[in-house]
């Protein structure tokens, strides 16, 4: 333990006198934070570019990067410390990609042996994109040295902070009994993501669909197909028919809006073609507690989004809070124009819940062991170096960290890249260099969302100013930017192929 | 009921004096049986062709056919009878594609709202082909008239023959309670396929994986990934490691051999690349009770297959019967060279069971109501017109019918096409024509199987002679023939795209 403490204490305070090494380090860290060296590690878009061709150049560049990755440090720390990384989401994968893996005994633990490109998950709900196109085997990011890094396909269930041990549980696959094991660590990076926030509203967990994983997307797709097929199996009451064609989406953030947009596109473009006997019209309703959808965008863009959603016959209920979810209806309280509250009951065939995050159990468990983490609302509170406050050897990234930043892929990816640079710098310090680690600075690149009907909205950051754009060209840019954001050339080709397939043959309507 | 009987009695005996109409009918029926008009309704290959370019021309032809389907009868029977079709496999879909749907009130019942291209299912176990590429929405085959035909996504659980009613059970999707309903019929076509034969061997249902459906293929894939990942999660005993890398495939028919071939290709081509730290070698064992694998092929081809499988390190145990399946081992009885029986225990990480068919429950239930169907070993015994013996208004197709033909897609597709022609002819008779329905004649086009390492074997039928071919060019032909066999242009493009993707990026190794 002593060694571990010594190691973590080498993190230098900000504002160290610059030496030549430090300046180089600074440059490297800064470029890491801005995603400059590796353009595909930022979630949203480049601040210096907002035209599709720039994204295309970026695409080419990152393919070259993928083919010829920069050489990593040749010198190796003598006594390598065990670095355990939990999770394979944006934060962890960004961290692992940039980490000098020769300097640590790295063990990655995750229930998924793949990285999932979450921004396009809404497109999987209609079969526009195959989930496989968004899944990249985790070993693509672990390097080719088979002994440098270990991956355990297992769920991390508990961190025992005092014993410096992670309890993992592997599944009972291949006729192995479900088993538990302990993974000791010297250093721990938490990138476990978050659970769905349900705000203790009764019935949500029992009846709603979520949208965080591949199986969630598959469940939503199957539910839609069920809604369609159930209206056609034998005669139904008018009430049942109406209910089955109601889709309620709770949460007017990017996920909620994009799911609504993708579903409406599907109903508009493909349903009648594929199921000519379908008489019912599907009605999508977005329920949002705040006064606007996409509240993170500037007001004109929010208003534009709401108007365009309504043009597509999507009902938008703002200032409306869900009170209870029943098996086939949702009870909401809406604030009328005259300021009066009104209770409404909306029947539904499918309910998608996309309202935000709450800390996972493992995060709650770790927080309970650290006195500084008593107020665990959004995640593990981290300092400006992403170290978990009150701990000496634990860092947190992405949705499981509370750094007063939005829980987006963009933030997680930048944090991962930053932390990798910090770890590389610490290893260099072990080898005799002087560490100079600046605090993490988030560089917001902008926000993009698809709003249906081949329209998108974007607030792009250019030289510190926010530039709102919208419409069809923003949609093309959205596509180019998302392609560019994919972490591998393989993913890019597969996503582009899926888009082409959908253009040629329509979306897929088979229940898996 | 009287009307129904009258209707079914219009089926004329063979050898009716030929009128001009009858001659045309004969030609049309004959071409239907041989699959001549619609080249993609035969499972295996054209008897007059065994070169890839012929398949390519066929491919072009069938795309044209898909784009410009022949016009169907303009006259319509006044009082349309309710024709219920159970299943959406090869037999039913072939039947529905060729049926003049205007002449009947058609109701299709199946738990799957898609047709599955089963011959390529073994390729799904390694992620070489995405299941979605093999699934074609059932409505692609139902025509564009929304009122001509109904599809119910439901499981047909029982046929009440006396009441002329099918009991269906629809799933509890979209918050609908699981429900039962009755579907009355005048005419019934059974195309429900078959269950997996387990020969009452203890433990098979509990521990083995099968390969009949998309979810089966997904399960096999997940099990393989589990076997790989479990060997890497923490330290395992040598015994466990050895067991996890043993894959046992029971059944040396085309399915068993093709699964073995696909898995071995995956282990050989992709595993080491994707999981560099994988130290174990996977060992595949095929267990077959008969003296040869692929016993339907000529002896030299069987021997060639066995030799090539062994060259690829696949162990082939012929004359070996499974006695019991345990959770992690299978007990077999093998006949040694000296004729002595020997009991062996083979540990396994994954067990795939591909030994053949047994009748489904609904088939057993129907047979119990018909005195002529007491001996139900392989399926409903049908006469030469595919009518279920002892019934007056029920026909059976494909794997659920016992017509002394092998349970292949080729047979089912030809039966479906034949029966559609017969039904069209019956409808014409209702309109005043004279029906002339010849007995069903199966025209065997040959048998193809992929045996791994880019090699395939084929027994092709040419002018009544069987021509054995094998090797790399047969593999190319296998690919071209399978592409040609796909029922839609969409499927062809998707399968070809999947093959290209796998060539570019390797097979997919993410656990869904």
mmCIF file with all atom_site columns, N, CA and C in Angstrom, chain A residues 5-53:
data_model
loop_
_atom_site.group_PDB
_atom_site.id
_atom_site.type_symbol
_atom_site.label_atom_id
_atom_site.label_alt_id
_atom_site.label_comp_id
_atom_site.label_asym_id
_atom_site.label_entity_id
_atom_site.label_seq_id
_atom_site.pdbx_PDB_ins_code
_atom_site.Cartn_x
_atom_site.Cartn_y
_atom_site.Cartn_z
_atom_site.occupancy
_atom_site.B_iso_or_equiv
_atom_site.pdbx_formal_charge
_atom_site.auth_seq_id
_atom_site.auth_comp_id
_atom_site.auth_asym_id
_atom_site.auth_atom_id
_atom_site.pdbx_PDB_model_num
ATOM 1   N N  . UNK A 1 5  ? 0.640   4.604  -2.367  1.00 0.00 ? 5  UNK A N  1
ATOM 2   C CA . UNK A 1 5  ? 0.476   5.993  -1.921  1.00 0.00 ? 5  UNK A CA 1
ATOM 3   C C  . UNK A 1 5  ? 1.584   6.868  -2.503  1.00 0.00 ? 5  UNK A C  1
ATOM 4   N N  . UNK A 1 6  ? 2.816   6.343  -2.424  1.00 0.00 ? 6  UNK A N  1
ATOM 5   C CA . UNK A 1 6  ? 3.927   7.112  -2.959  1.00 0.00 ? 6  UNK A CA 1
ATOM 6   C C  . UNK A 1 6  ? 3.647   7.453  -4.422  1.00 0.00 ? 6  UNK A C  1
ATOM 7   N N  . UNK A 1 7  ? 3.144   6.460  -5.106  1.00 0.00 ? 7  UNK A N  1
ATOM 8   C CA . UNK A 1 7  ? 2.905   6.628  -6.529  1.00 0.00 ? 7  UNK A CA 1
ATOM 9   C C  . UNK A 1 7  ? 1.882   7.731  -6.794  1.00 0.00 ? 7  UNK A C  1
ATOM 10  N N  . UNK A 1 8  ? 0.787   7.674  -6.063  1.00 0.00 ? 8  UNK A N  1
ATOM 11  C CA . UNK A 1 8  ? -0.263  8.654  -6.343  1.00 0.00 ? 8  UNK A CA 1
ATOM 12  C C  . UNK A 1 8  ? 0.161   10.046 -5.901  1.00 0.00 ? 8  UNK A C  1
ATOM 13  N N  . UNK A 1 9  ? 1.095   10.104 -4.937  1.00 0.00 ? 9  UNK A N  1
ATOM 14  C CA . UNK A 1 9  ? 1.521   11.428 -4.491  1.00 0.00 ? 9  UNK A CA 1
ATOM 15  C C  . UNK A 1 9  ? 2.420   12.131 -5.504  1.00 0.00 ? 9  UNK A C  1
ATOM 16  N N  . UNK A 1 10 ? 2.851   11.407 -6.535  1.00 0.00 ? 10 UNK A N  1
ATOM 17  C CA . UNK A 1 10 ? 3.720   12.058 -7.515  1.00 0.00 ? 10 UNK A CA 1
ATOM 18  C C  . UNK A 1 10 ? 2.948   13.011 -8.419  1.00 0.00 ? 10 UNK A C  1
ATOM 19  N N  . UNK A 1 11 ? 1.606   12.973 -8.331  1.00 0.00 ? 11 UNK A N  1
ATOM 20  C CA . UNK A 1 11 ? 0.850   13.927 -9.147  1.00 0.00 ? 11 UNK A CA 1
ATOM 21  C C  . UNK A 1 11 ? 1.194   15.340 -8.713  1.00 0.00 ? 11 UNK A C  1
ATOM 22  N N  . UNK A 1 12 ? 1.840   16.102 -9.578  1.00 0.00 ? 12 UNK A N  1
ATOM 23  C CA . UNK A 1 12 ? 2.305   17.432 -9.206  1.00 0.00 ? 12 UNK A CA 1
ATOM 24  C C  . UNK A 1 12 ? 1.178   18.438 -9.191  1.00 0.00 ? 12 UNK A C  1
ATOM 25  N N  . UNK A 1 13 ? 1.311   19.467 -8.398  1.00 0.00 ? 13 UNK A N  1
ATOM 26  C CA . UNK A 1 13 ? 0.294   20.517 -8.385  1.00 0.00 ? 13 UNK A CA 1
ATOM 27  C C  . UNK A 1 13 ? 0.343   21.306 -9.684  1.00 0.00 ? 13 UNK A C  1
ATOM 28  N N  . UNK A 1 14 ? -0.730  21.942 -10.074 1.00 0.00 ? 14 UNK A N  1
ATOM 29  C CA . UNK A 1 14 ? -0.691  22.756 -11.283 1.00 0.00 ? 14 UNK A CA 1
ATOM 30  C C  . UNK A 1 14 ? 0.245   23.938 -11.099 1.00 0.00 ? 14 UNK A C  1
ATOM 31  N N  . UNK A 1 15 ? 0.813   24.414 -12.184 1.00 0.00 ? 15 UNK A N  1
ATOM 32  C CA . UNK A 1 15 ? 1.635   25.613 -12.120 1.00 0.00 ? 15 UNK A CA 1
ATOM 33  C C  . UNK A 1 15 ? 3.083   25.347 -11.795 1.00 0.00 ? 15 UNK A C  1
ATOM 34  N N  . UNK A 1 16 ? 3.540   24.131 -12.081 1.00 0.00 ? 16 UNK A N  1
ATOM 35  C CA . UNK A 1 16 ? 4.945   23.789 -11.895 1.00 0.00 ? 16 UNK A CA 1
ATOM 36  C C  . UNK A 1 16 ? 5.792   24.608 -12.866 1.00 0.00 ? 16 UNK A C  1
ATOM 37  N N  . UNK A 1 17 ? 7.033   24.992 -12.417 1.00 0.00 ? 17 UNK A N  1
ATOM 38  C CA . UNK A 1 17 ? 7.913   25.749 -13.316 1.00 0.00 ? 17 UNK A CA 1
ATOM 39  C C  . UNK A 1 17 ? 8.203   24.921 -14.560 1.00 0.00 ? 17 UNK A C  1
ATOM 40  N N  . UNK A 1 18 ? 8.039   25.520 -15.753 1.00 0.00 ? 18 UNK A N  1
ATOM 41  C CA . UNK A 1 18 ? 8.160   24.719 -16.968 1.00 0.00 ? 18 UNK A CA 1
ATOM 42  C C  . UNK A 1 18 ? 9.604   24.337 -17.285 1.00 0.00 ? 18 UNK A C  1
ATOM 43  N N  . UNK A 1 19 ? 9.853   23.058 -17.419 1.00 0.00 ? 19 UNK A N  1
ATOM 44  C CA . UNK A 1 19 ? 11.123  22.548 -17.943 1.00 0.00 ? 19 UNK A CA 1
ATOM 45  C C  . UNK A 1 19 ? 10.856  22.124 -19.379 1.00 0.00 ? 19 UNK A C  1
ATOM 46  N N  . UNK A 1 20 ? 11.897  21.868 -20.192 1.00 0.00 ? 20 UNK A N  1
ATOM 47  C CA . UNK A 1 20 ? 11.643  21.420 -21.569 1.00 0.00 ? 20 UNK A CA 1
ATOM 48  C C  . UNK A 1 20 ? 10.717  20.200 -21.596 1.00 0.00 ? 20 UNK A C  1
ATOM 49  N N  . UNK A 1 21 ? 10.980  19.234 -20.691 1.00 0.00 ? 21 UNK A N  1
ATOM 50  C CA . UNK A 1 21 ? 10.134  18.043 -20.647 1.00 0.00 ? 21 UNK A CA 1
ATOM 51  C C  . UNK A 1 21 ? 8.700   18.430 -20.322 1.00 0.00 ? 21 UNK A C  1
ATOM 52  N N  . UNK A 1 22 ? 8.582   19.341 -19.355 1.00 0.00 ? 22 UNK A N  1
ATOM 53  C CA . UNK A 1 22 ? 7.242   19.743 -18.942 1.00 0.00 ? 22 UNK A CA 1
ATOM 54  C C  . UNK A 1 22 ? 6.470   20.401 -20.067 1.00 0.00 ? 22 UNK A C  1
ATOM 55  N N  . UNK A 1 23 ? 7.196   21.207 -20.860 1.00 0.00 ? 23 UNK A N  1
ATOM 56  C CA . UNK A 1 23 ? 6.497   21.881 -21.958 1.00 0.00 ? 23 UNK A CA 1
ATOM 57  C C  . UNK A 1 23 ? 5.972   20.862 -22.965 1.00 0.00 ? 23 UNK A C  1
ATOM 58  N N  . UNK A 1 24 ? 6.828   19.888 -23.247 1.00 0.00 ? 24 UNK A N  1
ATOM 59  C CA . UNK A 1 24 ? 6.389   18.834 -24.180 1.00 0.00 ? 24 UNK A CA 1
ATOM 60  C C  . UNK A 1 24 ? 5.179   18.105 -23.611 1.00 0.00 ? 24 UNK A C  1
ATOM 61  N N  . UNK A 1 25 ? 5.270   17.813 -22.315 1.00 0.00 ? 25 UNK A N  1
ATOM 62  C CA . UNK A 1 25 ? 4.169   17.118 -21.646 1.00 0.00 ? 25 UNK A CA 1
ATOM 63  C C  . UNK A 1 25 ? 2.894   17.938 -21.718 1.00 0.00 ? 25 UNK A C  1
ATOM 64  N N  . UNK A 1 26 ? 3.071   19.237 -21.456 1.00 0.00 ? 26 UNK A N  1
ATOM 65  C CA . UNK A 1 26 ? 1.926   20.140 -21.495 1.00 0.00 ? 26 UNK A CA 1
ATOM 66  C C  . UNK A 1 26 ? 1.251   20.085 -22.852 1.00 0.00 ? 26 UNK A C  1
ATOM 67  N N  . UNK A 1 27 ? 2.097   20.204 -23.894 1.00 0.00 ? 27 UNK A N  1
ATOM 68  C CA . UNK A 1 27 ? 1.531   20.172 -25.243 1.00 0.00 ? 27 UNK A CA 1
ATOM 69  C C  . UNK A 1 27 ? 0.760   18.877 -25.448 1.00 0.00 ? 27 UNK A C  1
ATOM 70  N N  . UNK A 1 28 ? 1.402   17.809 -25.026 1.00 0.00 ? 28 UNK A N  1
ATOM 71  C CA . UNK A 1 28 ? 0.782   16.507 -25.258 1.00 0.00 ? 28 UNK A CA 1
ATOM 72  C C  . UNK A 1 28 ? -0.514  16.366 -24.467 1.00 0.00 ? 28 UNK A C  1
ATOM 73  N N  . UNK A 1 29 ? -0.495  16.840 -23.224 1.00 0.00 ? 29 UNK A N  1
ATOM 74  C CA . UNK A 1 29 ? -1.714  16.750 -22.414 1.00 0.00 ? 29 UNK A CA 1
ATOM 75  C C  . UNK A 1 29 ? -2.817  17.602 -23.012 1.00 0.00 ? 29 UNK A C  1
ATOM 76  N N  . UNK A 1 30 ? -2.420  18.826 -23.424 1.00 0.00 ? 30 UNK A N  1
ATOM 77  C CA . UNK A 1 30 ? -3.429  19.733 -23.969 1.00 0.00 ? 30 UNK A CA 1
ATOM 78  C C  . UNK A 1 30 ? -4.054  19.128 -25.211 1.00 0.00 ? 30 UNK A C  1
ATOM 79  N N  . UNK A 1 31 ? -3.222  18.550 -26.063 1.00 0.00 ? 31 UNK A N  1
ATOM 80  C CA . UNK A 1 31 ? -3.793  17.973 -27.284 1.00 0.00 ? 31 UNK A CA 1
ATOM 81  C C  . UNK A 1 31 ? -4.669  16.785 -26.936 1.00 0.00 ? 31 UNK A C  1
ATOM 82  N N  . UNK A 1 32 ? -4.292  16.107 -25.868 1.00 0.00 ? 32 UNK A N  1
ATOM 83  C CA . UNK A 1 32 ? -5.135  14.989 -25.442 1.00 0.00 ? 32 UNK A CA 1
ATOM 84  C C  . UNK A 1 32 ? -6.503  15.474 -25.017 1.00 0.00 ? 32 UNK A C  1
ATOM 85  N N  . UNK A 1 33 ? -6.516  16.541 -24.258 1.00 0.00 ? 33 UNK A N  1
ATOM 86  C CA . UNK A 1 33 ? -7.790  17.059 -23.766 1.00 0.00 ? 33 UNK A CA 1
ATOM 87  C C  . UNK A 1 33 ? -8.669  17.520 -24.918 1.00 0.00 ? 33 UNK A C  1
ATOM 88  N N  . UNK A 1 34 ? -8.028  18.175 -25.889 1.00 0.00 ? 34 UNK A N  1
ATOM 89  C CA . UNK A 1 34 ? -8.823  18.671 -27.007 1.00 0.00 ? 34 UNK A CA 1
ATOM 90  C C  . UNK A 1 34 ? -9.075  17.608 -28.060 1.00 0.00 ? 34 UNK A C  1
ATOM 91  N N  . UNK A 1 35 ? -8.546  16.444 -27.841 1.00 0.00 ? 35 UNK A N  1
ATOM 92  C CA . UNK A 1 35 ? -8.746  15.389 -28.834 1.00 0.00 ? 35 UNK A CA 1
ATOM 93  C C  . UNK A 1 35 ? -7.992  15.675 -30.108 1.00 0.00 ? 35 UNK A C  1
ATOM 94  N N  . UNK A 1 36 ? -6.965  16.533 -30.040 1.00 0.00 ? 36 UNK A N  1
ATOM 95  C CA . UNK A 1 36 ? -6.286  16.957 -31.264 1.00 0.00 ? 36 UNK A CA 1
ATOM 96  C C  . UNK A 1 36 ? -5.513  15.852 -31.935 1.00 0.00 ? 36 UNK A C  1
ATOM 97  N N  . UNK A 1 37 ? -4.866  15.007 -31.138 1.00 0.00 ? 37 UNK A N  1
ATOM 98  C CA . UNK A 1 37 ? -4.036  13.979 -31.761 1.00 0.00 ? 37 UNK A CA 1
ATOM 99  C C  . UNK A 1 37 ? -4.868  12.871 -32.369 1.00 0.00 ? 37 UNK A C  1
ATOM 100 N N  . UNK A 1 38 ? -5.932  12.569 -31.731 1.00 0.00 ? 38 UNK A N  1
ATOM 101 C CA . UNK A 1 38 ? -6.732  11.412 -32.142 1.00 0.00 ? 38 UNK A CA 1
ATOM 102 C C  . UNK A 1 38 ? -8.153  11.897 -32.354 1.00 0.00 ? 38 UNK A C  1
ATOM 103 N N  . UNK A 1 39 ? -8.461  12.309 -33.581 1.00 0.00 ? 39 UNK A N  1
ATOM 104 C CA . UNK A 1 39 ? -9.721  13.014 -33.803 1.00 0.00 ? 39 UNK A CA 1
ATOM 105 C C  . UNK A 1 39 ? -10.954 12.196 -33.474 1.00 0.00 ? 39 UNK A C  1
ATOM 106 N N  . UNK A 1 40 ? -10.845 10.902 -33.388 1.00 0.00 ? 40 UNK A N  1
ATOM 107 C CA . UNK A 1 40 ? -12.080 10.158 -33.142 1.00 0.00 ? 40 UNK A CA 1
ATOM 108 C C  . UNK A 1 40 ? -12.324 9.877  -31.668 1.00 0.00 ? 40 UNK A C  1
ATOM 109 N N  . UNK A 1 41 ? -11.698 10.639 -30.809 1.00 0.00 ? 41 UNK A N  1
ATOM 110 C CA . UNK A 1 41 ? -11.989 10.455 -29.395 1.00 0.00 ? 41 UNK A CA 1
ATOM 111 C C  . UNK A 1 41 ? -12.828 11.562 -28.800 1.00 0.00 ? 41 UNK A C  1
ATOM 112 N N  . UNK A 1 42 ? -13.488 12.342 -29.620 1.00 0.00 ? 42 UNK A N  1
ATOM 113 C CA . UNK A 1 42 ? -14.388 13.350 -29.079 1.00 0.00 ? 42 UNK A CA 1
ATOM 114 C C  . UNK A 1 42 ? -15.780 12.976 -29.497 1.00 0.00 ? 42 UNK A C  1
ATOM 115 N N  . UNK A 1 43 ? -16.717 13.177 -28.575 1.00 0.00 ? 43 UNK A N  1
ATOM 116 C CA . UNK A 1 43 ? -18.046 12.680 -28.922 1.00 0.00 ? 43 UNK A CA 1
ATOM 117 C C  . UNK A 1 43 ? -18.716 13.510 -29.986 1.00 0.00 ? 43 UNK A C  1
ATOM 118 N N  . UNK A 1 44 ? -18.694 14.814 -29.811 1.00 0.00 ? 44 UNK A N  1
ATOM 119 C CA . UNK A 1 44 ? -19.490 15.603 -30.736 1.00 0.00 ? 44 UNK A CA 1
ATOM 120 C C  . UNK A 1 44 ? -18.644 16.049 -31.929 1.00 0.00 ? 44 UNK A C  1
ATOM 121 N N  . UNK A 1 45 ? -18.322 17.287 -32.069 1.00 0.00 ? 45 UNK A N  1
ATOM 122 C CA . UNK A 1 45 ? -17.681 17.693 -33.317 1.00 0.00 ? 45 UNK A CA 1
ATOM 123 C C  . UNK A 1 45 ? -16.538 18.659 -33.073 1.00 0.00 ? 45 UNK A C  1
ATOM 124 N N  . UNK A 1 46 ? -15.677 18.790 -34.066 1.00 0.00 ? 46 UNK A N  1
ATOM 125 C CA . UNK A 1 46 ? -14.554 19.708 -33.968 1.00 0.00 ? 46 UNK A CA 1
ATOM 126 C C  . UNK A 1 46 ? -15.056 21.143 -33.895 1.00 0.00 ? 46 UNK A C  1
ATOM 127 N N  . UNK A 1 47 ? -14.418 21.926 -32.994 1.00 0.00 ? 47 UNK A N  1
ATOM 128 C CA . UNK A 1 47 ? -14.881 23.297 -32.846 1.00 0.00 ? 47 UNK A CA 1
ATOM 129 C C  . UNK A 1 47 ? -14.450 24.140 -34.036 1.00 0.00 ? 47 UNK A C  1
ATOM 130 N N  . UNK A 1 48 ? -13.392 23.748 -34.724 1.00 0.00 ? 48 UNK A N  1
ATOM 131 C CA . UNK A 1 48 ? -12.897 24.550 -35.829 1.00 0.00 ? 48 UNK A CA 1
ATOM 132 C C  . UNK A 1 48 ? -13.523 24.140 -37.153 1.00 0.00 ? 48 UNK A C  1
ATOM 133 N N  . UNK A 1 49 ? -14.539 23.320 -37.113 1.00 0.00 ? 49 UNK A N  1
ATOM 134 C CA . UNK A 1 49 ? -15.074 22.834 -38.383 1.00 0.00 ? 49 UNK A CA 1
ATOM 135 C C  . UNK A 1 49 ? -16.537 22.519 -38.236 1.00 0.00 ? 49 UNK A C  1
ATOM 136 N N  . UNK A 1 50 ? -17.318 22.916 -39.196 1.00 0.00 ? 50 UNK A N  1
ATOM 137 C CA . UNK A 1 50 ? -18.703 22.461 -39.156 1.00 0.00 ? 50 UNK A CA 1
ATOM 138 C C  . UNK A 1 50 ? -19.235 22.183 -40.551 1.00 0.00 ? 50 UNK A C  1
ATOM 139 N N  . UNK A 1 51 ? -18.364 21.715 -41.404 1.00 0.00 ? 51 UNK A N  1
ATOM 140 C CA . UNK A 1 51 ? -18.822 21.323 -42.728 1.00 0.00 ? 51 UNK A CA 1
ATOM 141 C C  . UNK A 1 51 ? -18.508 19.845 -42.947 1.00 0.00 ? 51 UNK A C  1
ATOM 142 N N  . UNK A 1 52 ? -19.386 19.144 -43.646 1.00 0.00 ? 52 UNK A N  1
ATOM 143 C CA . UNK A 1 52 ? -19.191 17.698 -43.812 1.00 0.00 ? 52 UNK A CA 1
ATOM 144 C C  . UNK A 1 52 ? -17.824 17.312 -44.347 1.00 0.00 ? 52 UNK A C  1
ATOM 145 N N  . UNK A 1 53 ? -17.271 18.115 -45.277 1.00 0.00 ? 53 UNK A N  1
ATOM 146 C CA . UNK A 1 53 ? -15.996 17.665 -45.848 1.00 0.00 ? 53 UNK A CA 1
ATOM 147 C C  . UNK A 1 53 ? -14.879 17.660 -44.829 1.00 0.00 ? 53 UNK A C  1
#
